[in-house]
XYZ file of C-alpha atoms in Angstrom:
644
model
C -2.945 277.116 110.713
C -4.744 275.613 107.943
C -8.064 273.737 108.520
C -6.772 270.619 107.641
C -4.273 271.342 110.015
C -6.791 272.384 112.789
C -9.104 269.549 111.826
C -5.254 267.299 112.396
C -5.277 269.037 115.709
C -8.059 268.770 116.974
C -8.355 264.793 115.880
C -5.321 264.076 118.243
C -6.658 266.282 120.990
C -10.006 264.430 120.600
C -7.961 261.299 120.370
C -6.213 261.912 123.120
C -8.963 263.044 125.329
C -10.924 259.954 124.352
C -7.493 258.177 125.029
C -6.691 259.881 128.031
C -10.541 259.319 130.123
C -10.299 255.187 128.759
C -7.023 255.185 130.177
C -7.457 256.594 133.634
C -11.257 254.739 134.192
C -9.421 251.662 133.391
C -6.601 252.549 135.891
C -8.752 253.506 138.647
C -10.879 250.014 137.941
C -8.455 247.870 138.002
C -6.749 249.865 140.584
C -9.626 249.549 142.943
C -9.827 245.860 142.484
C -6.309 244.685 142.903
C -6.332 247.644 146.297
C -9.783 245.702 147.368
C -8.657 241.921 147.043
C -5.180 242.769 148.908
C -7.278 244.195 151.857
C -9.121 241.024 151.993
C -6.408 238.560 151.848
C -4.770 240.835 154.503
C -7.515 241.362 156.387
C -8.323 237.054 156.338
C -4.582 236.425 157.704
C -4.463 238.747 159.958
C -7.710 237.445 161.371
C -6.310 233.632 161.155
C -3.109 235.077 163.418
C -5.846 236.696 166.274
C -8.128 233.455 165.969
C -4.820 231.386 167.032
C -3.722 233.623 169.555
C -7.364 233.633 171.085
C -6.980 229.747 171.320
C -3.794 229.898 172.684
C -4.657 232.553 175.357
C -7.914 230.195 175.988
C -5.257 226.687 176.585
C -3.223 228.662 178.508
C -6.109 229.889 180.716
C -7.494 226.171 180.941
C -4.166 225.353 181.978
C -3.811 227.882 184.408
C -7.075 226.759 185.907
C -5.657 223.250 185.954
C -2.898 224.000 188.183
C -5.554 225.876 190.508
C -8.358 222.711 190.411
C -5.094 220.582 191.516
C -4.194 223.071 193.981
C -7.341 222.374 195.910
C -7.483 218.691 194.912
C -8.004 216.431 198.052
C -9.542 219.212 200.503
C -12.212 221.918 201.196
C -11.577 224.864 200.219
C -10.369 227.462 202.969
C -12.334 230.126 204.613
C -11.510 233.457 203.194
C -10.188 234.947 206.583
C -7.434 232.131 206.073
C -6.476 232.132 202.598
C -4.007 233.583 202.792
C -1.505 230.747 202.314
C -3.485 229.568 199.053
C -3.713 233.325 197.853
C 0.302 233.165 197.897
C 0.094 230.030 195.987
C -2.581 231.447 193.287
C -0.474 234.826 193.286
C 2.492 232.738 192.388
C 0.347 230.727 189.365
C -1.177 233.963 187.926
C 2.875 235.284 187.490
C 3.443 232.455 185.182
C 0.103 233.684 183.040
C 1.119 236.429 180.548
C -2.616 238.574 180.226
C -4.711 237.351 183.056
C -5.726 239.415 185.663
C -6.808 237.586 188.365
C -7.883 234.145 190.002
C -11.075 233.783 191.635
C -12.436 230.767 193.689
C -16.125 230.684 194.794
C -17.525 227.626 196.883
C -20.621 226.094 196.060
C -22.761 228.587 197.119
C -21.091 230.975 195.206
C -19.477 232.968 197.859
C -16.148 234.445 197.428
C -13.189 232.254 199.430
C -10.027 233.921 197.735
C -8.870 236.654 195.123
C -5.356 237.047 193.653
C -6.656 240.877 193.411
C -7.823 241.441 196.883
C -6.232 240.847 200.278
C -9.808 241.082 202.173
C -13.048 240.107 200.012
C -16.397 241.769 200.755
C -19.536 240.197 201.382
C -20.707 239.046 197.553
C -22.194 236.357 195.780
C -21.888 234.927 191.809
C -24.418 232.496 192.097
C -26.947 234.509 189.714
C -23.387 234.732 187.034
C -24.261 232.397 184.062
C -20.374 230.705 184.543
C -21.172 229.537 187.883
C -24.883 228.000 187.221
C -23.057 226.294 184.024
C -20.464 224.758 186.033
C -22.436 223.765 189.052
C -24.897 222.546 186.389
C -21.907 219.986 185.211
C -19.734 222.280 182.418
C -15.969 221.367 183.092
C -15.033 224.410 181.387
C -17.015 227.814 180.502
C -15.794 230.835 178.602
C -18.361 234.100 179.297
C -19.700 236.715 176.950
C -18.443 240.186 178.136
C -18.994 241.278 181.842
C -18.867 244.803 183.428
C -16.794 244.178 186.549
C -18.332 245.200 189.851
C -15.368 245.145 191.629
C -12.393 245.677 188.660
C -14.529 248.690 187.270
C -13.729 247.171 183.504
C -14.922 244.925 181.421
C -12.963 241.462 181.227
C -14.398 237.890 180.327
C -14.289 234.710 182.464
C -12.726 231.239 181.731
C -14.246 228.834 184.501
C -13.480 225.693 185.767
C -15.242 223.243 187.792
C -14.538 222.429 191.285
C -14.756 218.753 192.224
C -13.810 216.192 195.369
C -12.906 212.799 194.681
C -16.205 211.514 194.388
C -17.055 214.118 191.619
C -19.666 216.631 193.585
C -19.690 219.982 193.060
C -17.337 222.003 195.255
C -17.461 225.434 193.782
C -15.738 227.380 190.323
C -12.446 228.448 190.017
C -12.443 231.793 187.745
C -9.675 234.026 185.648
C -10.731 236.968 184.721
C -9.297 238.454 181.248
C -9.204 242.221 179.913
C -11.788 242.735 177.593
C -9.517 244.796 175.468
C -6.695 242.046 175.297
C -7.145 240.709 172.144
C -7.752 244.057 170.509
C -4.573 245.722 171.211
C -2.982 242.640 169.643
C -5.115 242.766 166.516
C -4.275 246.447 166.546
C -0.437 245.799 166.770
C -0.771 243.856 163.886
C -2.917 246.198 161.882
C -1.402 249.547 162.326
C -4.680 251.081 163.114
C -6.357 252.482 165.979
C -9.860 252.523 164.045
C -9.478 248.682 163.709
C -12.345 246.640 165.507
C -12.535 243.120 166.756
C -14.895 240.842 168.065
C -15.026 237.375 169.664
C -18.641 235.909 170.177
C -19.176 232.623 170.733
C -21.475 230.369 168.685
C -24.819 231.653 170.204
C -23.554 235.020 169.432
C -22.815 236.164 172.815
C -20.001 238.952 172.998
C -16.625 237.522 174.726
C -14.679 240.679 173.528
C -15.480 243.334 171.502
C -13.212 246.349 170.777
C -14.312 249.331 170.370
C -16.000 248.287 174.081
C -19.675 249.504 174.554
C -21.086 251.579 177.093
C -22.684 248.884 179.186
C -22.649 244.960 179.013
C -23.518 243.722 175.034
C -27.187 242.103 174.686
C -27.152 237.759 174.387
C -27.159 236.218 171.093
C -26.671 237.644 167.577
C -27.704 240.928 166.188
C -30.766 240.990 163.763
C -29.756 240.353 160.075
C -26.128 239.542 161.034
C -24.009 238.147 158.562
C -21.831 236.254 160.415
C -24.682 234.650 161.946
C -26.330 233.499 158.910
C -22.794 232.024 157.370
C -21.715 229.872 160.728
C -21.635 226.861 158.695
C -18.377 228.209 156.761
C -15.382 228.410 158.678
C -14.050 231.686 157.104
C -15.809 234.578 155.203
C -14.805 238.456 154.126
C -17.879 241.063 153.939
C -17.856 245.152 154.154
C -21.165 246.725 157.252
C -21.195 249.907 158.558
C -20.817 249.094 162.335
C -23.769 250.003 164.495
C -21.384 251.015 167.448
C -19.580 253.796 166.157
C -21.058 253.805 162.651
C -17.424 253.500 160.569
C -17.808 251.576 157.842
C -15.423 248.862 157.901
C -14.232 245.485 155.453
C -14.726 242.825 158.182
C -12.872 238.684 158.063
C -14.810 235.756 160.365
C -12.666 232.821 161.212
C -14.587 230.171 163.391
C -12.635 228.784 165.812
C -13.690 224.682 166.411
C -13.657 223.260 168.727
C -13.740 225.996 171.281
C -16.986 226.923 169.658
C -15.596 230.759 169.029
C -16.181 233.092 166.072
C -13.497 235.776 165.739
C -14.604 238.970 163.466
C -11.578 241.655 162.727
C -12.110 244.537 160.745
C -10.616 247.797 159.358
C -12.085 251.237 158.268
C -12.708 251.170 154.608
C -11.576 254.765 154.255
C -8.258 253.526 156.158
C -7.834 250.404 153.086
C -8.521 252.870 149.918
C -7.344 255.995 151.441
C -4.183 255.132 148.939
C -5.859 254.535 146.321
C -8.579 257.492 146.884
C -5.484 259.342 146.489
C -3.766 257.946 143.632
C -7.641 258.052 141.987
C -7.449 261.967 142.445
C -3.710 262.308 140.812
C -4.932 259.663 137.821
C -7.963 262.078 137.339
C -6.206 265.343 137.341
C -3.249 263.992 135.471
C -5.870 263.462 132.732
C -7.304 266.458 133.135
C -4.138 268.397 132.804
C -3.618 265.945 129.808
C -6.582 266.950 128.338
C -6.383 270.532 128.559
C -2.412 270.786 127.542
C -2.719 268.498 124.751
C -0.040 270.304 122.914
C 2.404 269.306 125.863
C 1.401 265.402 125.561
C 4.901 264.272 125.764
C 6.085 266.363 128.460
C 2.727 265.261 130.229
C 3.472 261.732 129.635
C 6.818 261.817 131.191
C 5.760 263.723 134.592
C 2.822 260.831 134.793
C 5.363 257.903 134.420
C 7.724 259.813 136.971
C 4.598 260.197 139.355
C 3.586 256.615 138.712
C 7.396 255.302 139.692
C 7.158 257.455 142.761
C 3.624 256.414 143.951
C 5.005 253.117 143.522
C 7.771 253.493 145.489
C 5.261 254.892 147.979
C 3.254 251.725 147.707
C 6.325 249.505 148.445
C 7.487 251.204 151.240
C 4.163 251.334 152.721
C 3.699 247.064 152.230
C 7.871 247.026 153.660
C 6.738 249.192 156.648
C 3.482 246.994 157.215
C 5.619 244.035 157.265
C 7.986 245.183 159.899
C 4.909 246.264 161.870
C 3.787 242.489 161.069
C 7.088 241.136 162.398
C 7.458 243.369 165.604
C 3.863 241.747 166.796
C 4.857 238.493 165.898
C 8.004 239.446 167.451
C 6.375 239.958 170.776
C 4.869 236.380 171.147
C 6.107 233.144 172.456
C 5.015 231.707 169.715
C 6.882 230.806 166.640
C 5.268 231.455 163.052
C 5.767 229.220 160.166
C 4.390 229.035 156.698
C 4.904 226.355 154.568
C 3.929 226.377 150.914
C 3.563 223.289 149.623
C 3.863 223.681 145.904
C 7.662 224.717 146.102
C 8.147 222.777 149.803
C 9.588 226.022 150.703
C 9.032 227.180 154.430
C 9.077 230.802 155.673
C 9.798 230.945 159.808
C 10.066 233.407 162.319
C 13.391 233.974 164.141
C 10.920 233.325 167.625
C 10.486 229.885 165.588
C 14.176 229.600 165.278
C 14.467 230.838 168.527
C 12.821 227.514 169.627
C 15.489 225.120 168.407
C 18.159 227.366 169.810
C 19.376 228.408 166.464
C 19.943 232.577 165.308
C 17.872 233.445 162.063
C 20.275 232.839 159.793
C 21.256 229.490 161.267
C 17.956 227.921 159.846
C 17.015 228.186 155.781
C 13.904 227.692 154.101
C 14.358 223.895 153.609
C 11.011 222.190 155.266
C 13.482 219.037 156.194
C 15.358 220.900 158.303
C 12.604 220.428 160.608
C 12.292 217.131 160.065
C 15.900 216.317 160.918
C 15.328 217.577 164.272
C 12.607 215.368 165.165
C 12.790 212.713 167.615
C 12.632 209.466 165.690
C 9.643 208.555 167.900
C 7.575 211.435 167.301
C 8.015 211.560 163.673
C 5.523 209.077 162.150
C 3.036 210.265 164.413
C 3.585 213.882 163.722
C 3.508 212.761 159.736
C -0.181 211.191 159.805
C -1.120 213.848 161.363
C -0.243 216.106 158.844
C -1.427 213.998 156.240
C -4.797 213.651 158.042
C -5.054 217.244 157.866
C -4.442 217.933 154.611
C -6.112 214.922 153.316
C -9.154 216.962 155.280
C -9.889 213.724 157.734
C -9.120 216.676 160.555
C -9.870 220.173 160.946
C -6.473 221.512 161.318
C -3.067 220.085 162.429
C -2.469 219.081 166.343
C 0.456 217.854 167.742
C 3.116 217.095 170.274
C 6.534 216.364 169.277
C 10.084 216.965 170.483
C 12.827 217.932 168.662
C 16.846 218.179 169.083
C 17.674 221.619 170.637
C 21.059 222.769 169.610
C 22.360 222.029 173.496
C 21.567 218.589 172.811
C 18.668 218.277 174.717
C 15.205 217.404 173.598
C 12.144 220.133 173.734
C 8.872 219.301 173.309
C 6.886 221.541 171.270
C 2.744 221.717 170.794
C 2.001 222.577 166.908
C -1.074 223.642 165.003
C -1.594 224.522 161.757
C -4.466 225.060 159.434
C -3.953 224.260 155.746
C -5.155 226.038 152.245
C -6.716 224.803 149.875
C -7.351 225.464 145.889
C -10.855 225.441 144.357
C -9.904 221.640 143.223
C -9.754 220.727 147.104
C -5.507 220.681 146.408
C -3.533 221.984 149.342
C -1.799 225.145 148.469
C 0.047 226.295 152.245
C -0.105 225.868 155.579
C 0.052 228.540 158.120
C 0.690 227.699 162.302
C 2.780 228.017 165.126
C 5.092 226.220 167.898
C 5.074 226.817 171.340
C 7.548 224.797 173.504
C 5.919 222.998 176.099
C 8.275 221.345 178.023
C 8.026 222.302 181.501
C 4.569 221.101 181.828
C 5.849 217.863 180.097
C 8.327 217.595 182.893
C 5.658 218.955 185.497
C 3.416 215.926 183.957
C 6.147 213.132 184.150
C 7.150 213.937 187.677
C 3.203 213.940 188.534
C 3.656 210.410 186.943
C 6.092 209.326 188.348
C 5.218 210.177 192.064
C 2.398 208.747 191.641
C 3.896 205.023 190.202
C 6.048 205.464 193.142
C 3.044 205.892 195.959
C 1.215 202.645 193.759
C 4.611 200.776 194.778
C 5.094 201.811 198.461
C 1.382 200.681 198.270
C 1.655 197.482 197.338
C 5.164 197.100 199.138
C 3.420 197.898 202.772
C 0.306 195.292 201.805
C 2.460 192.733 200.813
C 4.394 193.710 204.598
C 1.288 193.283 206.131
C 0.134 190.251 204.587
C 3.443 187.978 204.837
C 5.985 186.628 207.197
C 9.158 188.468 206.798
C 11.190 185.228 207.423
C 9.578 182.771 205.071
C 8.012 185.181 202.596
C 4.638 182.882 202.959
C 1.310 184.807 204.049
C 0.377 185.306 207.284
C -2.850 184.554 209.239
C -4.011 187.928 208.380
C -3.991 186.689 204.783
C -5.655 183.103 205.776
C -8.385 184.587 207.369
C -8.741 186.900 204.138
C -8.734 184.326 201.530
C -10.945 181.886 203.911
C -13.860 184.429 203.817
C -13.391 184.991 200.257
C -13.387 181.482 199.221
C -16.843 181.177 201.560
C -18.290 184.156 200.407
C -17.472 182.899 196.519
C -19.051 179.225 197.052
C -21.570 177.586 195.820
C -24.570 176.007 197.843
C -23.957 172.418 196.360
C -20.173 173.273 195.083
C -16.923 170.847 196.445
C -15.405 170.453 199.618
C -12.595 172.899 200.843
C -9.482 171.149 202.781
C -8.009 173.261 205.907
C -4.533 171.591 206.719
C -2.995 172.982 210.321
C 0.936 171.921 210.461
C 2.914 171.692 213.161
C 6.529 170.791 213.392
C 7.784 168.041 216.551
C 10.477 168.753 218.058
C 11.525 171.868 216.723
C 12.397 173.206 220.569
C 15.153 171.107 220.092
C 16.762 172.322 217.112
C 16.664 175.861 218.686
C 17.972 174.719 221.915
C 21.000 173.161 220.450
C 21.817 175.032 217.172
C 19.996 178.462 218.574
C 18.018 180.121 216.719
C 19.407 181.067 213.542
C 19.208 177.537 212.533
C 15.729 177.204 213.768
C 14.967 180.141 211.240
C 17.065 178.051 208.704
C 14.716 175.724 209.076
C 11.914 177.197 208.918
C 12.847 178.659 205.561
C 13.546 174.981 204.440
C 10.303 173.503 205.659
C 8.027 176.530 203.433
C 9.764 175.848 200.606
C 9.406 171.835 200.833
C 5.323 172.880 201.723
C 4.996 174.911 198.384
C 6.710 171.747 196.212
C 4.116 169.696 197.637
C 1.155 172.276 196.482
C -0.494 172.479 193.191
C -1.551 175.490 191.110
C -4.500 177.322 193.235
C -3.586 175.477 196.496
C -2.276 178.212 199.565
C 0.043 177.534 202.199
C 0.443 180.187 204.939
C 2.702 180.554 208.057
C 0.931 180.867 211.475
C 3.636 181.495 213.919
C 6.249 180.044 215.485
C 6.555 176.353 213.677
C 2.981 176.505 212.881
C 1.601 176.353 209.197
C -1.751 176.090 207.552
C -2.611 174.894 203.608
C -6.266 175.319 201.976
C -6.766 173.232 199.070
C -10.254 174.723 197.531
C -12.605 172.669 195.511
C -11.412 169.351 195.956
C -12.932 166.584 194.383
C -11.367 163.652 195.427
C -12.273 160.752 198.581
C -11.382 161.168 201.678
C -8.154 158.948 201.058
C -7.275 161.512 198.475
C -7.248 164.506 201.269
C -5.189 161.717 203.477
C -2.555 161.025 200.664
C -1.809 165.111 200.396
C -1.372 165.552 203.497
C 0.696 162.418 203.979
C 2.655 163.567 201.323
C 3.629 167.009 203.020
C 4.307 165.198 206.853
C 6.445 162.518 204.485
C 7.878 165.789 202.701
C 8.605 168.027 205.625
C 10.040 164.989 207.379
C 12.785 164.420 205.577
C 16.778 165.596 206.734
C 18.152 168.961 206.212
C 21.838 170.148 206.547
C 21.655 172.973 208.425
C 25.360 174.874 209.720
C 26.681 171.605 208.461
C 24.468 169.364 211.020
C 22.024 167.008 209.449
C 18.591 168.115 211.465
C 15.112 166.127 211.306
C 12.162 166.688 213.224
C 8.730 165.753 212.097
C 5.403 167.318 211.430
C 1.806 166.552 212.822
C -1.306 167.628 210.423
C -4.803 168.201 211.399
C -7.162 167.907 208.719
C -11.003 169.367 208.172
C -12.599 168.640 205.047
C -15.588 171.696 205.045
C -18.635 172.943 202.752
C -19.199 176.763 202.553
C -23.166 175.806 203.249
C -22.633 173.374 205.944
C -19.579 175.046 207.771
C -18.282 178.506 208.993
C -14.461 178.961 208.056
C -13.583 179.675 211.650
C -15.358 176.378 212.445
C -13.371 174.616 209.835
C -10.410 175.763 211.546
C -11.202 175.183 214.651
C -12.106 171.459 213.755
C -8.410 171.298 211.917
C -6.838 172.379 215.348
C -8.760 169.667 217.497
C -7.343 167.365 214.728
C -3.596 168.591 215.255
C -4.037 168.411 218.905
C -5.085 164.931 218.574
C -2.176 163.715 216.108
C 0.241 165.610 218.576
C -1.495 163.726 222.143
C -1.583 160.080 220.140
C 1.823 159.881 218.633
C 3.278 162.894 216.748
C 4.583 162.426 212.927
C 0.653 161.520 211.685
C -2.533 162.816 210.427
C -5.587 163.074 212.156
C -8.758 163.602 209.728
C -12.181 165.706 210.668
C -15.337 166.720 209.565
C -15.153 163.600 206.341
C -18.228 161.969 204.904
C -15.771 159.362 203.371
C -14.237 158.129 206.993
C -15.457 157.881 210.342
C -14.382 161.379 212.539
C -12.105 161.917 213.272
C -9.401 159.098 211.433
C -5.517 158.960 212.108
C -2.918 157.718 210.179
C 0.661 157.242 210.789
C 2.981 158.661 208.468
C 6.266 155.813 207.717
C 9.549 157.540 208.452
């Protein structure tokens, strides 16, 4: 080999050394990157999916705790030697509650009435627990940092409700008590991993769960130096710690959850997220080293690297295909159906669960977002619509909603949505990720509530208007009088108008019973309370005493006392006239006693006792008239005759 061959030689080998070490630093650089900003964006949606299951599970625990406060609505609670009845009842409740372990009701005292987990309760007490001083101190609701269990022997968190009676006072806490591991094995279903951790703390930085769980109850209130803690105001955030539990380092995503005033933190061992592209690092490196030194073999070199590169990629892809069906089996698990709607290309990816909802198989439902839409109830849609556009016109902090939609039976299911949209760095919406749960039973459970109770308001009002009228006449009774009577006393002024008590009688009205019998005198009757409420103006009140016996109270009149004398002339002249009754022309007349009274000067049951000394005295001096009492205008008492 010549030297300017040699010097040829070793130019390429030095150009392909230089070549070969530019080459792989650049691959592993840009490998690292594109392997470190797929973990994150991973990591962040698989966070968003735990952060809405943890409000779900939350709902679904306040609803639960609904059903129990409603349970004990309207009475004490029992005494736990016979609760057994409402321990069926709670037993029956907690079935319906996918993940929570048991119901607890304390009193106000904070003694144990009733478990769902125990038959017989021991001799303990709560009232030093931080749920039951928050509720007794007026909290509706209260979700607890982590707490060792003294009788489950695990850790679990409490959602607490208060305990009211109708008037509002305190009547004790009713309790479920959740694993502390639940939302971990979700988040690990989803990730793959058994190193994974999660965390929810709430916005003091109390632990609610935590998985891997410590050794003992978590201190109050955030770590020193925490990240999280010093980035609450953003809602979502990706950083790498080593954890102080178990010391694995681990790439970490925060969602906070508002308004349930959660923080969720997920996060996966770093190792775990490069250990594909440690290895794929190793193979660039001694690809190029083998490069290097068997320069002379170049080409062949080149060849086995693309072949290795094709197969690590096929490695790659089935690695994202299997992590996808792992993603799909979890999702596959819930209630819940996932949706996610990008809303450059109006394109929308959904779950068969989703499908599921509408009653449709997956491949009975594209990716066309007004698909949806066509299944909405007409009602539901424009309210659904601003809603949407509130949210992503960021006037709301995510997307809540009840709607119903067409089910392919025919019938109509309500379904609860939430969403939370994306957004660019120009503030333009880019997707929007939720879910769908159908809620109809407890929209049916809620009408039926309603409507029992409009029906107990109208059996209500049906047996006060019973009680306050005559059945045959439909006027009010004397029950009623008397009512209205005080009311109108207890309402006057000192110097206001005079009030008018009328007390009617009919003459002669044996007689029309004693020939036509009494289904005419009824007749009658009817006939004689309709001609007393043509004679009445707006505000006036005519009642039926008894028998043929009627009263009228005219309140704040203003007129003389020939004014009072021409109304009730008017009504004796009215009731007076023929009726055709069973095809017999009937007449009988009518007496009136009059008192004209003044809330200061006169007690009601004076007035009417003046008004019936009147009516005795038109009945002893002639029938068919009007005697007068208790008038400034006219001597007292003063009778007129009434012309037939």
């Amino acid at each position: 080999m010549t030297a300017n061959t040699r010097n040829l030689v070793a130019a390429l080998v030095g150009s392909a050394v230089a070549v070969t070490i530019v080459a792989v630093g650049a691959t592993t650089i840009v490998d690292h990157r594109a392997t470190r900003g797929r973990a994150e964006r991973e990591l962040d949606q698989r966070t968003l999916l735990v952060a809405e299951h943890v409000r779900a599970v939350i709902r679904t625990d306040v609803m639960l705790l609904g059903r129990v406060a409603d349970h004990f609505a309207g009475r004490p609670l029992p005494a736990p030697e016979a609760a057994d009845a409402d321990r069926g009842a709670l037993r029956a409740m907690l079935g319906d509650a996918d993940g929570v372990e048991s119901i607890w009701v304390y009193d106000e005292r904070g003694d144990a009435v009733l478990s769902t987990a125990e038959d017989k309760l021991g001799r303990f007490n709560v009232a030093d627990r931080e749920y039951f001083q928050a509720t007794r101190a007026g909290d509706r609701l209260f979700v607890s940092p982590l707490i060792w269990g003294r009788v489950t022997g695990g850790f679990f968190f409490v959602v607490a409700r208060r305990l009211e009676d109708p008037s509002g006072a305190f009547r004790g806490v009713a309790v479920v008590g959740v694993p502390g591991d639940r939302f971990a094995d979700f988040y690990r279903r989803l990730s793959g991993d058994e190193n994974a951790s999660v965390a929810v703390r709430k916005l003091n930085g109390d632990v609610v769960v935590r998985a891997p769980l410590p050794a003992s109850e978590p201190p109050k209130g955030w770590p020193e130096g925490s990240y999280v803690h010093e980035r609450l105001a953003e809602e979502a955030g990706v950083y790498e710690r080593v954890s102080p539990i178990d010391g694995i380092e681990r790439l970490y995503a925060f969602r906070r959850l508002d308004p349930e005033g959660l923080v969720v933190i997920a996060g996966r061992p770093v190792d775990a997220l490069f250990a594909g592209w440690w290895s794929r690092s190793v193979l660039v490196y001694g690809l190029g080293g083998v490069g290097v030194g068997l320069s002379l073999v170049l080409s062949i070199l080149v060849l086995r690297r693309a072949r290795q590169e094709a197969d690590a990629l096929r490695d790659a892809l089935r690695a994202v295909r299997e992590s996808e069906e792992r993603f799909d089996l979890a999702v596959a698990a819930t209630t819940d159906g996932i949706w996610d709607w990008d809303l450059r290309t109006n394109k929308v990816r959904r779950t068969a669960r989703m499908k599921g909802l509408f009653g449709l198989a997956d491949h009975e439902m594209g990716d066309d977002s007004q698909e949806f839409w066509d299944r909405l109830h007409p009602a539901d849609a424009p309210t659904l619509r601003s809603a949407v556009q509130a949210h992503l016109e960021r006037r709301s902090e995510q997307l809540e909603a009840e709607c119903r939609v067409l089910h392919e039976d025919g019938s109509w299911r309500w379904l609860f949505v939430r969403g939370r949209a994306q957004f660019d760095f120009g503030g333009s919406p880019l997707r929007m990720v939720g879910m769908m749960t159908d809620v109809t039973e407890r929209r049916e459970r809620e009408l039926q509530v309603q409507a029992a109770h409009q029906a107990a308001e109208e059996e209500k009002e049906r047996a006060r208007h019973a009680a306050n009228h005559d059945p045959l006449t439909g006027l009010p009774n004397r029950a009623y009088l008397t009512e209205r009577l005080a009311a109108l006393a207890a309402a006057a002024a000192p110097d206001g108008g005079r009030q008018v008590v009328m007390l009617l009688d009919l003459d002669d009205f044996k007689g029309v019973n004693d020939t036509l019998g009494h289904p005419a005198g009824d007749e009658l009757l009817r006939i004689v309370a309709g001609r007393l409420r043509s004679c009445l103006r707006d505000g006036d009140f005519v009642a039926r005493l008894g028998g043929d016996e009627f009263a009228v109270l005219v309140p704040s009149l203003c007129g003389t006392a020939c004014g009072t004398l021409a109304l009730a002339e008017r009504i004796v002249a009215t009731v007076g006239q023929e009726a055709v009754i069973a095809g017999q022309p009937v007449r009988v007349g009518c007496s009136a006693g009059v008192s004209v009274w003044k809330a200061a000067e006169l007690e009601p049951e004076e007035a009417i006792r003046q008004a019936d000394v009147a009516l005795y005295e038109a009945k002893r001096t002639g029938k068919n008239r009007v005697v007068l009492q208790g008038c400034g205008d006219l001597p007292s008492p003063c009778c007129r005759n009434v012309p037939a």
